[in-house]
Amino acid sequence: MAFLTDRKRADGMGAAKTGTASFWWMTVSSVALLVLVPIFIFTAGPMIGKDYATVTAYFSRPFPAIVALLTFSVGLLHFKNGVTVLIEDYVQGLARKIWIIVMTCVSYAAIATIVFAIARIAL
Amino acid sequence: MADSNSDNRPLSPHLTIYRPQMTSISSIFVRITGNALLGATLLLVWWFLAAATSLGAFELASSVITSWFGNVVMILSLWALWYHTLGGLRHLIWDTGRGLELQAAERMGWMMIIGSLVLTALTVFYFLQGV
């Protein structure tokens, strides 16, 4: 027997039963990226076009390495959720599911690659 | 109940009948820039992986990123990153209930366009100074 009222059971759930979790996660990650992105641009940016020794020495340092790791991983998770909304808006049926799965895999693969790469440069 | 006329029913007006406006255009470009940034992101992931692999791999990745094609992608992506960042900032302002009036929303749209171009120019200038 259900003791909850219909209103109480539906409150905060949203149509997909996950409520506003996705929206809130985008808010949290966007605030993090608002800080990370400018720092990343001005630390990693000047390294583009530099030679091998300079680049590897630079990203062996804790601050540039950690900023780059955070920016890529938070940014790619932010991208994963954002591109999911894009696909949900414009693609229907089976193609929608396939696209969401592919883009989710691409996002996690890129995160794993950047973690491996920077760990190998820094350690 | 089957509706024999279901294909001929008029549809309600949709996006395509509206005149482009500052609010709609500045909004769609937040979506376009955010998703297009995957391109430069994967290029840079490759650049980092190459730096972790070998001198030869790094020089190939570096030569692609600093070619004329690479420069175009990187500068467009730098603008896209600044534009998307300012767009996200506008969303955070909207989330507090501020700036939702039409005039304020349009003013923020102009600030995003001009701001992103100015920030891109300043960043490129900063990079060129450091060389």
GROMACS .gro file of C-alpha atoms in nm:
model
  254
    1MET     CA    1   0.000   0.000   0.000
    2ALA     CA    2   0.135   0.338  -0.097
    3PHE     CA    3   0.130   0.599   0.175
    4LEU     CA    4   0.296   0.872  -0.027
    5THR     CA    5   0.074   1.116  -0.214
    6ASP     CA    6   0.114   1.134  -0.592
    7ARG     CA    7   0.259   1.483  -0.557
    8LYS     CA    8   0.517   1.368  -0.302
    9ARG     CA    9   0.620   1.074  -0.518
   10ALA     CA   10   0.668   1.291  -0.829
   11ASP     CA   11   0.828   1.591  -0.657
   12GLY     CA   12   1.176   1.665  -0.791
   13MET     CA   13   1.185   1.353  -1.008
   14GLY     CA   14   1.137   1.503  -1.354
   15ALA     CA   15   1.013   1.306  -1.652
   16ALA     CA   16   1.318   1.077  -1.660
   17LYS     CA   17   1.307   1.014  -1.281
   18THR     CA   18   1.647   1.169  -1.235
   19GLY     CA   19   1.521   1.516  -1.159
   20THR     CA   20   1.757   1.802  -1.204
   21ALA     CA   21   2.078   1.606  -1.140
   22SER     CA   22   2.207   1.654  -1.496
   23PHE     CA   23   2.136   2.026  -1.494
   24TRP     CA   24   2.300   2.067  -1.152
   25TRP     CA   25   2.608   1.871  -1.262
   26MET     CA   26   2.649   2.105  -1.562
   27THR     CA   27   2.622   2.403  -1.325
   28VAL     CA   28   2.891   2.263  -1.094
   29SER     CA   29   3.129   2.170  -1.378
   30SER     CA   30   3.074   2.505  -1.553
   31VAL     CA   31   3.181   2.694  -1.237
   32ALA     CA   32   3.491   2.471  -1.212
   33LEU     CA   33   3.571   2.530  -1.580
   34LEU     CA   34   3.520   2.905  -1.542
   35VAL     CA   35   3.827   2.897  -1.315
   36LEU     CA   36   4.021   2.620  -1.495
   37VAL     CA   37   3.986   2.734  -1.858
   38PRO     CA   38   4.160   3.076  -1.829
   39ILE     CA   39   4.442   2.922  -1.619
   40PHE     CA   40   4.477   2.640  -1.874
   41ILE     CA   41   4.485   2.882  -2.169
   42PHE     CA   42   4.765   3.087  -2.015
   43THR     CA   43   4.971   2.790  -1.891
   44ALA     CA   44   4.935   2.529  -2.169
   45GLY     CA   45   4.875   2.779  -2.453
   46PRO     CA   46   5.231   2.919  -2.475
   47MET     CA   47   5.364   2.562  -2.498
   48ILE     CA   48   5.205   2.501  -2.839
   49GLY     CA   49   5.481   2.521  -3.099
   50LYS     CA   50   5.760   2.478  -2.842
   51ASP     CA   51   6.015   2.198  -2.879
   52TYR     CA   52   5.993   1.852  -2.723
   53ALA     CA   53   6.235   1.914  -2.434
   54THR     CA   54   6.063   2.240  -2.330
   55VAL     CA   55   5.713   2.089  -2.343
   56THR     CA   56   5.798   1.772  -2.149
   57ALA     CA   57   5.996   1.969  -1.888
   58TYR     CA   58   5.707   2.217  -1.848
   59PHE     CA   59   5.441   1.949  -1.792
   60SER     CA   60   5.667   1.766  -1.544
   61ARG     CA   61   5.595   2.055  -1.307
   62PRO     CA   62   5.300   1.997  -1.069
   63PHE     CA   63   5.092   2.309  -1.140
   64PRO     CA   64   5.077   2.296  -1.524
   65ALA     CA   65   5.028   1.917  -1.513
   66ILE     CA   66   4.745   1.927  -1.259
   67VAL     CA   67   4.572   2.221  -1.433
   68ALA     CA   68   4.587   2.038  -1.768
   69LEU     CA   69   4.460   1.712  -1.614
   70LEU     CA   70   4.170   1.886  -1.440
   71THR     CA   71   4.076   2.099  -1.742
   72PHE     CA   72   4.069   1.802  -1.981
   73SER     CA   73   3.889   1.561  -1.746
   74VAL     CA   74   3.626   1.806  -1.614
   75GLY     CA   75   3.593   1.958  -1.964
   76LEU     CA   76   3.540   1.620  -2.132
   77LEU     CA   77   3.281   1.511  -1.871
   78HIS     CA   78   3.107   1.849  -1.926
   79PHE     CA   79   3.125   1.777  -2.301
   80LYS     CA   80   2.982   1.425  -2.254
   81ASN     CA   81   2.672   1.562  -2.079
   82GLY     CA   82   2.640   1.856  -2.318
   83VAL     CA   83   2.665   1.648  -2.635
   84THR     CA   84   2.408   1.405  -2.488
   85VAL     CA   85   2.157   1.692  -2.467
   86LEU     CA   86   2.248   1.795  -2.824
   87ILE     CA   87   2.185   1.439  -2.950
   88GLU     CA   88   1.860   1.408  -2.753
   89ASP     CA   89   1.739   1.730  -2.917
   90TYR     CA   90   1.816   1.646  -3.281
   91VAL     CA   91   1.842   1.265  -3.325
   92GLN     CA   92   1.561   1.013  -3.280
   93GLY     CA   93   1.523   0.639  -3.223
   94LEU     CA   94   1.810   0.390  -3.249
   95ALA     CA   95   2.049   0.648  -3.398
   96ARG     CA   96   2.007   0.858  -3.081
   97LYS     CA   97   2.115   0.568  -2.859
   98ILE     CA   98   2.411   0.481  -3.083
   99TRP     CA   99   2.534   0.842  -3.095
  100ILE     CA  100   2.509   0.884  -2.717
  101ILE     CA  101   2.700   0.558  -2.661
  102VAL     CA  102   2.970   0.653  -2.915
  103MET     CA  103   3.021   1.006  -2.780
  104THR     CA  104   3.028   0.877  -2.420
  105CYS     CA  105   3.299   0.625  -2.516
  106VAL     CA  106   3.497   0.894  -2.704
  107SER     CA  107   3.481   1.122  -2.396
  108TYR     CA  108   3.603   0.857  -2.152
  109ALA     CA  109   3.869   0.735  -2.396
  110ALA     CA  110   4.003   1.090  -2.429
  111ILE     CA  111   4.008   1.129  -2.049
  112ALA     CA  112   4.197   0.800  -2.005
  113THR     CA  113   4.445   0.906  -2.277
  114ILE     CA  114   4.517   1.246  -2.122
  115VAL     CA  115   4.561   1.090  -1.774
  116PHE     CA  116   4.806   0.835  -1.917
  117ALA     CA  117   4.993   1.095  -2.124
  118ILE     CA  118   5.039   1.356  -1.851
  119ALA     CA  119   5.122   1.093  -1.588
  120ARG     CA  120   5.390   0.955  -1.819
  121ILE     CA  121   5.533   1.302  -1.891
  122ALA     CA  122   5.524   1.413  -1.527
  123LEU     CA  123   5.646   1.099  -1.351
  124MET     CA  124  -0.881   0.552  -3.357
  125ALA     CA  125  -0.710   0.571  -3.694
  126ASP     CA  126  -0.691   0.920  -3.839
  127SER     CA  127  -0.694   0.912  -4.219
  128ASN     CA  128  -0.599   1.278  -4.228
  129SER     CA  129  -0.300   1.260  -3.991
  130ASP     CA  130  -0.042   1.359  -4.254
  131ASN     CA  131  -0.225   1.672  -4.363
  132ARG     CA  132  -0.278   1.839  -4.029
  133PRO     CA  133  -0.117   2.180  -3.999
  134LEU     CA  134   0.187   2.196  -3.772
  135SER     CA  135   0.229   2.473  -3.519
  136PRO     CA  136   0.493   2.733  -3.613
  137HIS     CA  137   0.845   2.621  -3.535
  138LEU     CA  138   1.196   2.772  -3.524
  139THR     CA  139   1.228   2.824  -3.899
  140ILE     CA  140   0.954   3.089  -3.922
  141TYR     CA  141   1.117   3.321  -3.669
  142ARG     CA  142   1.345   3.609  -3.763
  143PRO     CA  143   1.692   3.548  -3.615
  144GLN     CA  144   1.735   3.747  -3.295
  145MET     CA  145   2.029   3.832  -3.068
  146THR     CA  146   1.897   3.599  -2.797
  147SER     CA  147   1.846   3.298  -3.025
  148ILE     CA  148   2.167   3.341  -3.228
  149SER     CA  149   2.390   3.402  -2.925
  150SER     CA  150   2.235   3.093  -2.764
  151ILE     CA  151   2.276   2.854  -3.059
  152PHE     CA  152   2.640   2.961  -3.090
  153VAL     CA  153   2.700   2.852  -2.729
  154ARG     CA  154   2.583   2.505  -2.833
  155ILE     CA  155   2.782   2.506  -3.160
  156THR     CA  156   3.107   2.627  -2.999
  157GLY     CA  157   3.077   2.385  -2.705
  158ASN     CA  158   3.034   2.081  -2.925
  159ALA     CA  159   3.283   2.189  -3.192
  160LEU     CA  160   3.552   2.217  -2.923
  161LEU     CA  161   3.580   1.837  -2.932
  162GLY     CA  162   3.795   1.878  -3.246
  163ALA     CA  163   4.067   2.091  -3.084
  164THR     CA  164   4.040   1.883  -2.765
  165LEU     CA  165   4.120   1.560  -2.948
  166LEU     CA  166   4.404   1.732  -3.137
  167LEU     CA  167   4.556   1.842  -2.804
  168VAL     CA  168   4.502   1.499  -2.647
  169TRP     CA  169   4.699   1.359  -2.939
  170TRP     CA  170   4.969   1.627  -2.885
  171PHE     CA  171   5.000   1.528  -2.515
  172LEU     CA  172   5.005   1.156  -2.597
  173ALA     CA  173   5.276   1.219  -2.858
  174ALA     CA  174   5.480   1.415  -2.603
  175ALA     CA  175   5.453   1.116  -2.370
  176THR     CA  176   5.556   0.872  -2.645
  177SER     CA  177   5.866   0.987  -2.835
  178LEU     CA  178   6.045   1.278  -2.995
  179GLY     CA  179   5.936   1.164  -3.345
  180ALA     CA  180   5.569   1.129  -3.246
  181PHE     CA  181   5.578   1.472  -3.080
  182GLU     CA  182   5.732   1.643  -3.382
  183LEU     CA  183   5.459   1.501  -3.609
  184ALA     CA  184   5.178   1.617  -3.375
  185SER     CA  185   5.346   1.955  -3.324
  186SER     CA  186   5.392   2.010  -3.698
  187VAL     CA  187   5.021   1.936  -3.762
  188ILE     CA  188   4.905   2.170  -3.481
  189THR     CA  189   5.137   2.452  -3.594
  190SER     CA  190   5.064   2.412  -3.969
  191TRP     CA  191   4.839   2.675  -4.132
  192PHE     CA  192   4.548   2.432  -4.092
  193GLY     CA  193   4.639   2.372  -3.727
  194ASN     CA  194   4.668   2.746  -3.664
  195VAL     CA  195   4.321   2.808  -3.812
  196VAL     CA  196   4.171   2.530  -3.597
  197MET     CA  197   4.350   2.650  -3.283
  198ILE     CA  198   4.259   3.019  -3.323
  199LEU     CA  199   3.894   2.940  -3.406
  200SER     CA  200   3.887   2.703  -3.108
  201LEU     CA  201   4.042   2.965  -2.882
  202TRP     CA  202   3.759   3.201  -2.980
  203ALA     CA  203   3.505   2.917  -2.934
  204LEU     CA  204   3.645   2.845  -2.588
  205TRP     CA  205   3.622   3.212  -2.480
  206TYR     CA  206   3.274   3.247  -2.634
  207HIS     CA  207   3.146   2.927  -2.469
  208THR     CA  208   3.300   3.034  -2.136
  209LEU     CA  209   3.122   3.373  -2.153
  210GLY     CA  210   2.802   3.190  -2.258
  211GLY     CA  211   2.833   2.967  -1.952
  212LEU     CA  212   2.886   3.274  -1.736
  213ARG     CA  213   2.564   3.420  -1.881
  214HIS     CA  214   2.380   3.099  -1.788
  215LEU     CA  215   2.515   3.120  -1.433
  216ILE     CA  216   2.392   3.480  -1.412
  217TRP     CA  217   2.051   3.376  -1.549
  218ASP     CA  218   2.036   3.092  -1.292
  219THR     CA  219   2.037   3.352  -1.014
  220GLY     CA  220   1.727   3.512  -1.169
  221ARG     CA  221   1.916   3.816  -1.297
  222GLY     CA  222   1.946   3.949  -1.654
  223LEU     CA  223   1.636   3.775  -1.786
  224GLU     CA  224   1.474   4.094  -1.919
  225LEU     CA  225   1.498   4.119  -2.300
  226GLN     CA  226   1.720   4.428  -2.296
  227ALA     CA  227   1.961   4.277  -2.042
  228ALA     CA  228   1.972   3.944  -2.230
  229GLU     CA  229   2.048   4.126  -2.557
  230ARG     CA  230   2.315   4.339  -2.391
  231MET     CA  231   2.482   4.025  -2.254
  232GLY     CA  232   2.466   3.874  -2.604
  233TRP     CA  233   2.664   4.167  -2.743
  234MET     CA  234   2.908   4.144  -2.450
  235MET     CA  235   2.966   3.776  -2.533
  236ILE     CA  236   3.038   3.849  -2.901
  237ILE     CA  237   3.261   4.152  -2.844
  238GLY     CA  238   3.415   4.008  -2.526
  239SER     CA  239   3.509   3.678  -2.691
  240LEU     CA  240   3.672   3.857  -2.987
  241VAL     CA  241   3.867   4.093  -2.757
  242LEU     CA  242   3.980   3.806  -2.530
  243THR     CA  243   4.088   3.602  -2.834
  244ALA     CA  244   4.290   3.895  -2.972
  245LEU     CA  245   4.450   3.961  -2.631
  246THR     CA  246   4.536   3.592  -2.585
  247VAL     CA  247   4.694   3.563  -2.931
  248PHE     CA  248   4.887   3.886  -2.863
  249TYR     CA  249   5.006   3.740  -2.529
  250PHE     CA  250   5.120   3.417  -2.698
  251LEU     CA  251   5.309   3.608  -2.970
  252GLN     CA  252   5.479   3.826  -2.705
  253GLY     CA  253   5.608   3.518  -2.524
  254VAL     CA  254   5.780   3.374  -2.830
   0.00000   0.00000   0.00000
